[in-house]
Amino acid sequence: MKKKSIYLAVFAVVLVLAGSAGSAWVYFTTYVEAAGTQTISLGDETTVEEEFNSWTKHIVITSDEDSEPVYVRARAYCGSQYELVYTASEKWTPDSDGYYYYSDILNAGEKTSEFIVKIENVPEDVTDASEFNVAVIYETTPVLYDEDGNPYADWNGKLDVTVEKGGNN
């Protein structure tokens, strides 16, 4: 009886493994091919200008001449050894998510006011600024309007793009 129970247990384990192997096999043999390119134009083009001196980054974001109106937000990152201190005009407002939001709509051809990020606690014996890496991240979102015509920003909006097969292969 004991031998029969062992055989049944082994058979059950083999049956479970065999049942799951089929789905694993399908998973490992499934693939997708893609060819061609598709250009996506979102309607807004911006560039960031960064100037670095005296352990400080001076940041200005510019909207291209043919861009649609956008809202802008920005923040900076560096290693945990140093602290970043933000100095911005009254048009840049900090939020709890770590971003600074530019209050004005950035229309085509316009620039934001200067956004300044200073590296604090830099040792006095350090003279090579290339030892420090401060990455500036900025994002834009198109200006949307509510039913009363008031402009607003939707920072959680998702891009919905449908690409049809064909075009350039």
XYZ file of C-alpha atoms in Angstrom:
169
model
C 0.000 0.000 0.000
C 2.856 2.371 0.853
C 4.521 1.683 -2.504
C 1.259 2.415 -4.313
C 0.951 5.799 -2.528
C 4.478 6.763 -3.550
C 3.763 5.849 -7.179
C 0.552 7.896 -7.116
C 2.379 10.885 -5.638
C 5.136 10.677 -8.273
C 2.516 10.280 -11.010
C 0.668 13.381 -9.723
C 3.868 15.440 -9.740
C 4.731 14.297 -13.272
C 1.192 15.096 -14.409
C 1.394 18.635 -12.948
C 4.800 19.228 -14.521
C 3.665 17.902 -17.892
C 0.548 20.077 -17.785
C 2.537 23.246 -17.120
C 5.276 22.395 -19.632
C 2.889 22.942 -22.535
C 2.205 26.548 -21.564
C 5.869 27.183 -20.852
C 6.778 25.758 -24.245
C 4.302 28.053 -25.930
C 5.663 31.020 -23.981
C 9.245 30.366 -25.053
C 8.403 29.838 -28.721
C 6.128 32.840 -29.205
C 7.721 35.794 -30.985
C 6.779 38.917 -32.891
C 8.451 40.528 -35.874
C 8.323 44.204 -36.735
C 9.502 46.042 -39.807
C 9.461 49.602 -41.052
C 9.197 52.883 -39.258
C 6.429 55.203 -38.221
C 6.995 58.856 -37.411
C 4.911 60.196 -34.561
C 4.405 63.942 -34.333
C 2.934 65.075 -31.041
C 2.642 68.711 -32.014
C 5.020 70.207 -29.484
C 8.756 70.632 -29.765
C 10.890 72.058 -26.976
C 14.567 72.243 -26.164
C 16.422 72.709 -22.916
C 19.390 75.046 -22.572
C 21.724 74.331 -19.662
C 24.655 76.456 -18.580
C 26.907 75.229 -15.750
C 29.206 77.454 -13.679
C 30.085 77.845 -9.980
C 28.441 74.492 -9.182
C 25.151 75.830 -10.508
C 23.019 74.856 -13.503
C 21.048 77.607 -15.194
C 18.149 76.063 -17.100
C 15.837 77.619 -19.687
C 13.290 75.658 -21.732
C 12.368 76.980 -25.166
C 9.362 76.140 -27.301
C 10.054 75.875 -31.037
C 8.451 78.343 -33.438
C 5.959 75.780 -34.786
C 5.092 74.143 -31.466
C 1.645 74.031 -29.939
C 1.152 75.650 -26.506
C 2.362 73.477 -23.603
C 2.764 73.367 -19.861
C 6.250 72.563 -18.505
C 7.611 70.843 -15.412
C 11.235 70.117 -14.468
C 13.429 68.611 -11.777
C 17.042 67.586 -11.318
C 18.786 64.495 -9.973
C 22.278 63.850 -8.649
C 24.007 61.384 -6.374
C 22.878 61.160 -2.766
C 26.204 62.557 -1.502
C 25.248 66.115 -2.486
C 22.170 68.230 -1.984
C 20.485 70.171 -4.767
C 19.043 73.577 -3.936
C 16.508 75.062 -6.328
C 16.219 78.780 -6.980
C 13.508 79.784 -9.360
C 11.492 82.789 -10.306
C 7.978 83.193 -8.992
C 6.785 81.354 -12.121
C 8.340 78.035 -11.016
C 6.388 76.361 -8.199
C 7.491 73.188 -6.350
C 5.050 70.321 -5.847
C 5.078 67.258 -3.595
C 6.115 65.008 -6.516
C 9.541 66.702 -6.657
C 8.846 68.600 -9.871
C 8.774 72.358 -10.286
C 5.865 73.504 -12.439
C 6.060 76.526 -14.718
C 2.890 78.553 -14.130
C 2.592 80.167 -17.562
C 1.588 78.474 -20.778
C 4.656 78.194 -23.005
C 3.545 79.324 -26.467
C 5.426 78.793 -29.721
C 8.782 80.569 -29.728
C 8.701 81.471 -26.025
C 11.195 80.674 -23.260
C 10.651 79.910 -19.600
C 12.205 82.108 -16.980
C 15.481 80.768 -15.600
C 15.347 77.733 -13.342
C 18.488 77.407 -11.188
C 19.820 74.241 -9.535
C 22.871 74.569 -7.257
C 24.988 71.697 -5.921
C 25.521 72.209 -2.194
C 28.246 70.833 0.106
C 30.897 70.555 -2.607
C 34.270 69.933 -0.934
C 36.639 72.877 -1.320
C 39.432 70.715 -2.745
C 37.300 69.607 -5.744
C 38.095 71.604 -8.850
C 36.874 69.280 -11.620
C 33.164 69.789 -12.286
C 33.068 66.660 -14.460
C 33.058 64.604 -11.240
C 29.477 65.762 -10.688
C 26.518 64.690 -12.758
C 23.272 66.603 -12.383
C 20.609 65.339 -14.774
C 17.778 67.710 -15.593
C 14.491 66.050 -16.490
C 11.760 68.171 -18.009
C 8.407 67.251 -19.454
C 5.743 69.074 -21.406
C 2.064 68.399 -21.884
C -0.283 70.078 -24.357
C -2.613 72.753 -23.033
C -6.143 71.369 -22.704
C -9.343 73.324 -22.151
C -12.336 72.469 -19.977
C -15.957 73.029 -21.032
C -15.769 76.658 -19.821
C -12.662 77.367 -21.913
C -10.237 77.383 -18.974
C -6.769 75.964 -19.761
C -5.375 73.066 -17.714
C -2.592 70.470 -17.810
C -3.180 66.706 -17.776
C 0.099 65.205 -16.538
C -1.422 61.693 -16.412
C -2.683 61.611 -20.001
C -1.696 58.662 -22.132
C -0.681 58.730 -25.780
C -3.172 56.856 -27.942
C -1.582 56.090 -31.290
C -2.944 53.721 -33.918
C -0.414 52.573 -36.470
C -1.692 50.903 -39.608
C 0.346 48.227 -41.317
C 1.990 49.433 -44.447
C 4.046 52.512 -45.107
C 7.819 52.122 -45.017
C 9.006 48.552 -44.692
